[in-house]
PDB file of C-alpha atoms and ligand atoms in Angstrom:
ATOM      1  CA  MET A  21      12.765   2.857  18.353  1.00  0.00           C
ATOM      2  CA  GLY A  22      11.723   5.405  15.736  1.00  0.00           C
ATOM      3  CA  LEU A  23       9.514   4.749  12.718  1.00  0.00           C
ATOM      4  CA  PRO A  24      11.157   3.219   9.638  1.00  0.00           C
ATOM      5  CA  GLU A  25      12.475   5.782   7.174  1.00  0.00           C
ATOM      6  CA  LEU A  26      10.218   6.792   4.251  1.00  0.00           C
ATOM      7  CA  PRO A  27      12.807   8.457   1.967  1.00  0.00           C
ATOM      8  CA  ILE A  28      10.398   9.387  -0.846  1.00  0.00           C
ATOM      9  CA  ALA A  29       8.515  12.687  -0.615  1.00  0.00           C
ATOM     10  CA  GLY A  30       4.792  12.355   0.107  1.00  0.00           C
ATOM     11  CA  LEU A  31       4.928   9.001   1.878  1.00  0.00           C
ATOM     12  CA  GLN A  32       3.935   9.318   5.518  1.00  0.00           C
ATOM     13  CA  TRP A  33       3.305   7.221   8.607  1.00  0.00           C
ATOM     14  CA  ILE A  34       0.000   7.864  10.374  1.00  0.00           C
ATOM     15  CA  GLU A  35       0.303   6.675  13.954  1.00  0.00           C
ATOM     16  CA  PRO A  36      -2.923   6.717  16.027  1.00  0.00           C
ATOM     17  CA  THR A  37      -2.758   7.151  19.794  1.00  0.00           C
ATOM     18  CA  VAL A  38      -3.482   3.796  21.427  1.00  0.00           C
ATOM     19  CA  TYR A  39      -5.379   3.906  24.744  1.00  0.00           C
ATOM     20  CA  ARG A  40      -4.664   0.772  26.761  1.00  0.00           C
ATOM     21  CA  ASP A  41      -6.388  -0.399  29.939  1.00  0.00           C
ATOM     22  CA  GLU A  42      -7.113  -3.664  31.710  1.00  0.00           C
ATOM     23  CA  ARG A  43      -9.804  -4.483  29.083  1.00  0.00           C
ATOM     24  CA  GLY A  44      -7.447  -4.129  26.123  1.00  0.00           C
ATOM     25  CA  CYS A  45      -6.992  -1.085  23.911  1.00  0.00           C
ATOM     26  CA  PHE A  46      -8.806   1.543  21.825  1.00  0.00           C
ATOM     27  CA  PHE A  47      -7.652   3.821  19.045  1.00  0.00           C
ATOM     28  CA  GLU A  48      -9.229   5.965  16.375  1.00  0.00           C
ATOM     29  CA  SER A  49      -8.218   4.042  13.252  1.00  0.00           C
ATOM     30  CA  PHE A  50      -9.196   6.996  11.036  1.00  0.00           C
ATOM     31  CA  ASN A  51     -10.048  10.623  11.782  1.00  0.00           C
ATOM     32  CA  GLU A  52     -10.497  12.839   8.738  1.00  0.00           C
ATOM     33  CA  ARG A  53      -9.532  16.062  10.560  1.00  0.00           C
ATOM     34  CA  VAL A  54      -6.383  14.543  12.087  1.00  0.00           C
ATOM     35  CA  PHE A  55      -5.425  12.969   8.762  1.00  0.00           C
ATOM     36  CA  ALA A  56      -5.848  16.254   6.848  1.00  0.00           C
ATOM     37  CA  GLU A  57      -3.656  18.065   9.415  1.00  0.00           C
ATOM     38  CA  LEU A  58      -0.954  15.397   9.161  1.00  0.00           C
ATOM     39  CA  VAL A  59      -0.778  15.306   5.355  1.00  0.00           C
ATOM     40  CA  GLY A  60      -1.325  19.044   5.049  1.00  0.00           C
ATOM     41  CA  MET A  61      -4.359  18.913   2.782  1.00  0.00           C
ATOM     42  CA  PRO A  62      -7.931  17.617   2.790  1.00  0.00           C
ATOM     43  CA  VAL A  63      -8.141  14.111   1.313  1.00  0.00           C
ATOM     44  CA  ARG A  64     -11.397  12.415   0.344  1.00  0.00           C
ATOM     45  CA  PHE A  65     -11.536   8.620   0.500  1.00  0.00           C
ATOM     46  CA  VAL A  66     -14.220   6.947  -1.595  1.00  0.00           C
ATOM     47  CA  GLN A  67     -13.506   3.244  -1.163  1.00  0.00           C
ATOM     48  CA  ASP A  68     -12.306   0.816   1.515  1.00  0.00           C
ATOM     49  CA  ASN A  69     -10.571  -2.352   0.353  1.00  0.00           C
ATOM     50  CA  GLN A  70      -9.913  -5.427   2.462  1.00  0.00           C
ATOM     51  CA  SER A  71      -7.901  -8.470   1.486  1.00  0.00           C
ATOM     52  CA  LEU A  72      -7.010 -11.684   3.277  1.00  0.00           C
ATOM     53  CA  SER A  73      -3.959 -13.593   2.065  1.00  0.00           C
ATOM     54  CA  ARG A  74      -1.928 -16.533   3.271  1.00  0.00           C
ATOM     55  CA  ARG A  75       1.826 -16.828   3.815  1.00  0.00           C
ATOM     56  CA  GLY A  76       3.848 -16.412   0.647  1.00  0.00           C
ATOM     57  CA  VAL A  77       1.163 -14.519  -1.279  1.00  0.00           C
ATOM     58  CA  LEU A  78       2.432 -11.463  -3.172  1.00  0.00           C
ATOM     59  CA  ARG A  79      -0.174  -9.010  -4.447  1.00  0.00           C
ATOM     60  CA  GLY A  80       1.116  -6.330  -6.807  1.00  0.00           C
ATOM     61  CA  LEU A  81       2.690  -4.205  -8.047  1.00  0.00           C
ATOM     62  CA  HIS A  82      -0.496  -2.371  -9.051  1.00  0.00           C
ATOM     63  CA  PHE A  83      -1.482   1.186  -9.947  1.00  0.00           C
ATOM     64  CA  GLN A  84      -4.100   3.074 -11.938  1.00  0.00           C
ATOM     65  CA  GLN A  85      -2.876   5.199 -14.862  1.00  0.00           C
ATOM     66  CA  MET A  86      -5.486   7.919 -15.452  1.00  0.00           C
ATOM     67  CA  ARG A  87      -7.282   7.751 -12.087  1.00  0.00           C
ATOM     68  CA  PRO A  88      -4.385   7.213  -9.669  1.00  0.00           C
ATOM     69  CA  GLN A  89      -5.475   6.162  -6.176  1.00  0.00           C
ATOM     70  CA  GLY A  90      -3.996   7.498  -2.972  1.00  0.00           C
ATOM     71  CA  LYS A  91      -4.041   4.690  -0.378  1.00  0.00           C
ATOM     72  CA  LEU A  92      -4.089   4.654   3.408  1.00  0.00           C
ATOM     73  CA  VAL A  93      -2.885   1.136   4.242  1.00  0.00           C
ATOM     74  CA  ARG A  94      -3.119  -0.744   7.524  1.00  0.00           C
ATOM     75  CA  VAL A  95      -2.633  -4.312   8.614  1.00  0.00           C
ATOM     76  CA  LEU A  96      -5.526  -5.756  10.614  1.00  0.00           C
ATOM     77  CA  ARG A  97      -3.960  -9.182  11.148  1.00  0.00           C
ATOM     78  CA  GLY A  98      -0.510 -10.664  10.512  1.00  0.00           C
ATOM     79  CA  GLU A  99       2.574  -9.110   8.949  1.00  0.00           C
ATOM     80  CA  VAL A 100       3.502  -7.998   5.433  1.00  0.00           C
ATOM     81  CA  PHE A 101       6.482  -6.623   3.520  1.00  0.00           C
ATOM     82  CA  ASP A 102       4.902  -3.618   1.839  1.00  0.00           C
ATOM     83  CA  VAL A 103       6.433  -1.959  -1.232  1.00  0.00           C
ATOM     84  CA  VAL A 104       5.631   1.260  -3.064  1.00  0.00           C
ATOM     85  CA  VAL A 105       7.245   2.480  -6.309  1.00  0.00           C
ATOM     86  CA  ASP A 106       7.213   6.165  -7.257  1.00  0.00           C
ATOM     87  CA  LEU A 107       5.653   6.511 -10.728  1.00  0.00           C
ATOM     88  CA  ARG A 108       4.735  10.215 -10.486  1.00  0.00           C
ATOM     89  CA  ALA A 109       5.506  12.113 -13.683  1.00  0.00           C
ATOM     90  CA  GLY A 110       8.380  14.532 -13.034  1.00  0.00           C
ATOM     91  CA  SER A 111       9.207  13.084  -9.608  1.00  0.00           C
ATOM     92  CA  PRO A 112      12.950  13.253  -8.760  1.00  0.00           C
ATOM     93  CA  SER A 113      12.499   9.794  -7.205  1.00  0.00           C
ATOM     94  CA  TYR A 114      10.721   8.297 -10.242  1.00  0.00           C
ATOM     95  CA  GLY A 115      11.315   4.536 -10.305  1.00  0.00           C
ATOM     96  CA  GLN A 116      12.622   4.457  -6.751  1.00  0.00           C
ATOM     97  CA  HIS A 117      10.893   2.254  -4.180  1.00  0.00           C
ATOM     98  CA  VAL A 118      10.431   2.077  -0.443  1.00  0.00           C
ATOM     99  CA  SER A 119       9.834  -1.208   1.358  1.00  0.00           C
ATOM    100  CA  VAL A 120       8.587  -1.461   4.948  1.00  0.00           C
ATOM    101  CA  THR A 121       7.393  -4.248   7.196  1.00  0.00           C
ATOM    102  CA  MET A 122       3.921  -3.605   8.606  1.00  0.00           C
ATOM    103  CA  SER A 123       2.112  -5.691  11.185  1.00  0.00           C
ATOM    104  CA  ALA A 124      -1.092  -5.624  13.198  1.00  0.00           C
ATOM    105  CA  ALA A 125       1.103  -5.406  16.313  1.00  0.00           C
ATOM    106  CA  GLU A 126       2.080  -1.828  15.389  1.00  0.00           C
ATOM    107  CA  PRO A 127      -1.083   0.098  14.506  1.00  0.00           C
ATOM    108  CA  ARG A 128       0.729   2.562  12.276  1.00  0.00           C
ATOM    109  CA  GLN A 129      -0.681   3.184   8.825  1.00  0.00           C
ATOM    110  CA  LEU A 130       1.081   4.075   5.594  1.00  0.00           C
ATOM    111  CA  TRP A 131      -0.199   7.004   3.526  1.00  0.00           C
ATOM    112  CA  ILE A 132       0.687   6.466  -0.131  1.00  0.00           C
ATOM    113  CA  PRO A 133      -0.181   9.521  -2.258  1.00  0.00           C
ATOM    114  CA  PRO A 134      -1.602   9.002  -5.780  1.00  0.00           C
ATOM    115  CA  GLY A 135       1.011   8.008  -8.359  1.00  0.00           C
ATOM    116  CA  PHE A 136       2.657   4.999  -6.701  1.00  0.00           C
ATOM    117  CA  ALA A 137       2.544   1.316  -7.569  1.00  0.00           C
ATOM    118  CA  HIS A 138       1.751  -0.779  -4.497  1.00  0.00           C
ATOM    119  CA  GLY A 139       2.287  -4.384  -3.530  1.00  0.00           C
ATOM    120  CA  PHE A 140       2.959  -6.590  -0.538  1.00  0.00           C
ATOM    121  CA  LEU A 141       4.288 -10.015   0.408  1.00  0.00           C
ATOM    122  CA  VAL A 142       2.692 -11.887   3.319  1.00  0.00           C
ATOM    123  CA  LEU A 143       5.205 -12.834   6.024  1.00  0.00           C
ATOM    124  CA  SER A 144       2.818 -14.443   8.542  1.00  0.00           C
ATOM    125  CA  ASP A 145       0.495 -17.451   8.256  1.00  0.00           C
ATOM    126  CA  GLU A 146      -2.245 -15.059   7.193  1.00  0.00           C
ATOM    127  CA  ALA A 147      -2.447 -11.299   6.674  1.00  0.00           C
ATOM    128  CA  GLU A 148      -5.494  -9.094   6.445  1.00  0.00           C
ATOM    129  CA  LEU A 149      -5.129  -5.587   5.022  1.00  0.00           C
ATOM    130  CA  LEU A 150      -7.614  -2.749   5.021  1.00  0.00           C
ATOM    131  CA  TYR A 151      -6.853   0.264   2.881  1.00  0.00           C
ATOM    132  CA  LYS A 152      -8.815   3.363   1.932  1.00  0.00           C
ATOM    133  CA  THR A 153      -8.500   4.768  -1.597  1.00  0.00           C
ATOM    134  CA  THR A 154      -8.983   8.301  -2.941  1.00  0.00           C
ATOM    135  CA  ASP A 155     -10.490   7.196  -6.246  1.00  0.00           C
ATOM    136  CA  TYR A 156     -12.630   4.337  -7.400  1.00  0.00           C
ATOM    137  CA  TRP A 157     -11.260   1.135  -8.830  1.00  0.00           C
ATOM    138  CA  ASP A 158     -11.384   1.185 -12.601  1.00  0.00           C
ATOM    139  CA  PRO A 159     -10.454  -2.206 -14.089  1.00  0.00           C
ATOM    140  CA  ALA A 160      -9.861  -0.616 -17.494  1.00  0.00           C
ATOM    141  CA  ASP A 161      -7.374   1.782 -15.887  1.00  0.00           C
ATOM    142  CA  GLU A 162      -5.494  -0.819 -13.828  1.00  0.00           C
ATOM    143  CA  ARG A 163      -1.815  -1.370 -14.605  1.00  0.00           C
ATOM    144  CA  ALA A 164       0.756  -3.763 -13.145  1.00  0.00           C
ATOM    145  CA  ILE A 165       4.528  -4.082 -12.919  1.00  0.00           C
ATOM    146  CA  ARG A 166       6.085  -7.467 -12.342  1.00  0.00           C
ATOM    147  CA  TRP A 167       7.177  -7.995  -8.758  1.00  0.00           C
ATOM    148  CA  ASN A 168      10.723  -9.095  -9.600  1.00  0.00           C
ATOM    149  CA  ASP A 169      11.548  -6.526 -12.260  1.00  0.00           C
ATOM    150  CA  PRO A 170      15.358  -6.303 -12.466  1.00  0.00           C
ATOM    151  CA  ASP A 171      15.325  -2.522 -12.914  1.00  0.00           C
ATOM    152  CA  LEU A 172      13.439  -2.084  -9.636  1.00  0.00           C
ATOM    153  CA  ALA A 173      15.578  -4.719  -7.857  1.00  0.00           C
ATOM    154  CA  ILE A 174      13.196  -4.989  -4.882  1.00  0.00           C
ATOM    155  CA  ALA A 175      14.729  -7.208  -2.186  1.00  0.00           C
ATOM    156  CA  TRP A 176      11.568  -9.216  -1.395  1.00  0.00           C
ATOM    157  CA  PRO A 177      12.279 -11.397   1.665  1.00  0.00           C
ATOM    158  CA  THR A 178      11.202 -14.594  -0.021  1.00  0.00           C
ATOM    159  CA  GLY A 179      13.422 -17.536  -0.863  1.00  0.00           C
ATOM    160  CA  THR A 180      10.738 -19.257  -2.940  1.00  0.00           C
ATOM    161  CA  GLU A 181       8.501 -18.161  -5.818  1.00  0.00           C
ATOM    162  CA  PRO A 182       5.611 -16.258  -4.197  1.00  0.00           C
ATOM    163  CA  LEU A 183       1.974 -17.187  -4.772  1.00  0.00           C
ATOM    164  CA  LEU A 184       0.806 -14.783  -7.497  1.00  0.00           C
ATOM    165  CA  SER A 185      -2.434 -14.187  -9.394  1.00  0.00           C
ATOM    166  CA  ALA A 186      -2.373 -15.020 -13.100  1.00  0.00           C
ATOM    167  CA  LYS A 187      -2.413 -11.277 -13.778  1.00  0.00           C
ATOM    168  CA  ASP A 188       0.667 -10.737 -11.618  1.00  0.00           C
ATOM    169  CA  ARG A 189       2.510 -13.703 -13.079  1.00  0.00           C
ATOM    170  CA  SER A 190       2.289 -12.064 -16.506  1.00  0.00           C
ATOM    171  CA  ALA A 191       2.716  -8.426 -15.431  1.00  0.00           C
ATOM    172  CA  PRO A 192       4.705  -6.107 -17.715  1.00  0.00           C
ATOM    173  CA  SER A 193       8.170  -4.792 -16.897  1.00  0.00           C
ATOM    174  CA  PHE A 194       8.880  -1.475 -15.199  1.00  0.00           C
ATOM    175  CA  ALA A 195      10.290  -0.187 -18.506  1.00  0.00           C
ATOM    176  CA  GLN A 196       6.821  -0.602 -20.040  1.00  0.00           C
ATOM    177  CA  ALA A 197       5.176   1.535 -17.322  1.00  0.00           C
ATOM    178  CA  ARG A 198       4.247   5.106 -18.143  1.00  0.00           C
ATOM    179  CA  PRO A 199       4.649   7.962 -15.632  1.00  0.00           C
ATOM    180  CA  VAL A 200       1.447   8.813 -13.775  1.00  0.00           C
ATOM    181  CA  THR A 201       0.246  12.409 -13.926  1.00  0.00           C
ATOM    182  CA  VAL A 202      -1.038  13.420 -10.482  1.00  0.00           C
TER     183      VAL A 202
HETATM  184  C1  LIG B 222      -8.632  -3.854  -6.587  1.00  0.00           C
HETATM  185  C2  LIG B 222     -10.057  -4.285  -6.724  1.00  0.00           C
HETATM  186  C3  LIG B 222     -10.384  -5.551  -7.174  1.00  0.00           C
HETATM  187  N1  LIG B 222     -11.703  -5.914  -7.281  1.00  0.00           N
HETATM  188  C4  LIG B 222     -12.015  -7.286  -7.710  1.00  0.00           C
HETATM  189  C5  LIG B 222     -11.359  -7.715  -9.014  1.00  0.00           C
HETATM  190  C6  LIG B 222     -11.106  -9.190  -8.818  1.00  0.00           C
HETATM  191  O1  LIG B 222     -12.252  -9.934  -9.177  1.00  0.00           O
HETATM  192  C7  LIG B 222     -10.899  -9.351  -7.314  1.00  0.00           C
HETATM  193  C8  LIG B 222      -9.446  -9.447  -6.906  1.00  0.00           C
HETATM  194  O2  LIG B 222      -8.755  -8.386  -7.544  1.00  0.00           O
HETATM  195  P1  LIG B 222      -7.173  -8.385  -7.622  1.00  0.00           P
HETATM  196  O3  LIG B 222      -6.675  -9.756  -7.903  1.00  0.00           O
HETATM  197  O4  LIG B 222      -6.749  -7.263  -8.531  1.00  0.00           O
HETATM  198  O5  LIG B 222      -6.791  -8.019  -6.097  1.00  0.00           O
HETATM  199  P2  LIG B 222      -5.322  -7.638  -5.597  1.00  0.00           P
HETATM  200  O6  LIG B 222      -4.293  -8.451  -6.307  1.00  0.00           O
HETATM  201  O7  LIG B 222      -5.385  -7.679  -4.123  1.00  0.00           O
HETATM  202  O8  LIG B 222      -5.171  -6.132  -6.068  1.00  0.00           O
HETATM  203  C9  LIG B 222      -4.773  -5.104  -5.170  1.00  0.00           C
HETATM  204  O9  LIG B 222      -3.400  -5.288  -4.964  1.00  0.00           O
HETATM  205  C10 LIG B 222      -2.616  -4.183  -4.552  1.00  0.00           C
HETATM  206  C11 LIG B 222      -1.905  -4.554  -3.273  1.00  0.00           C
HETATM  207  C12 LIG B 222      -3.278  -2.878  -4.447  1.00  0.00           C
HETATM  208  O10 LIG B 222      -2.770  -1.952  -3.807  1.00  0.00           O
HETATM  209  C13 LIG B 222      -4.514  -2.624  -5.208  1.00  0.00           C
HETATM  210  O11 LIG B 222      -5.475  -2.005  -4.372  1.00  0.00           O
HETATM  211  C14 LIG B 222      -5.144  -3.804  -5.835  1.00  0.00           C
HETATM  212  O12 LIG B 222      -4.703  -3.833  -7.190  1.00  0.00           O
HETATM  213  O13 LIG B 222     -11.473  -8.162  -6.721  1.00  0.00           O
HETATM  214  C15 LIG B 222     -12.731  -5.060  -6.949  1.00  0.00           C
HETATM  215  O14 LIG B 222     -13.916  -5.414  -7.042  1.00  0.00           O
HETATM  216  N2  LIG B 222     -12.416  -3.787  -6.510  1.00  0.00           N
HETATM  217  C16 LIG B 222     -11.123  -3.374  -6.386  1.00  0.00           C
HETATM  218  O15 LIG B 222     -10.888  -2.220  -5.962  1.00  0.00           O
END
């Protein structure tokens, strides 16, 4: 079965080669040269983030306005419903989103170029994410969009209210977001 569609320009799956033997498996989880060839340009990562969340947690939708972060996302444990929203100034897909399920069972990684809002909902008992970013976190530059914004109409696979941070519970609407210059 092929990889899930990523119908917004710039988004890309990075799929490492997995070497399996009787001991288990090995794969290069990141190789700068391979990554640059796949995305067609050199990319410098300056920060690794790791988060552990339990079932029903929804983190997001977050982005940075003046120092947008590209993110290379992978799931170390569990399964998540991952969502990105195109906020790039001038993008023909501005305001459109892509949602994909990602799990530790499939070691593919999602490259999200700068200019997207990002969030995920945990589908397993626990989920651990590790993602590299192309710029530093700047709390003064952080912005959020509420997860259930009607204009975005993201079909989160959750029947109940997700577990949100106070920040995310009071996040602004998509209409209040400003395009991100990248
Ligand atoms: C993002 C970040 C946070 N923090 C501190 C700030 C808080 O004291 C604590 C938790 O932060 P927050 O609740 O914003 O964490 P998440 O809700 O997981 O935020 C992330 O959620 C979505 C999915 C993302 O893609 C972003 O990387 C990021 O915004 O870590 C740091 O020290 N460095 C950081 O880079």
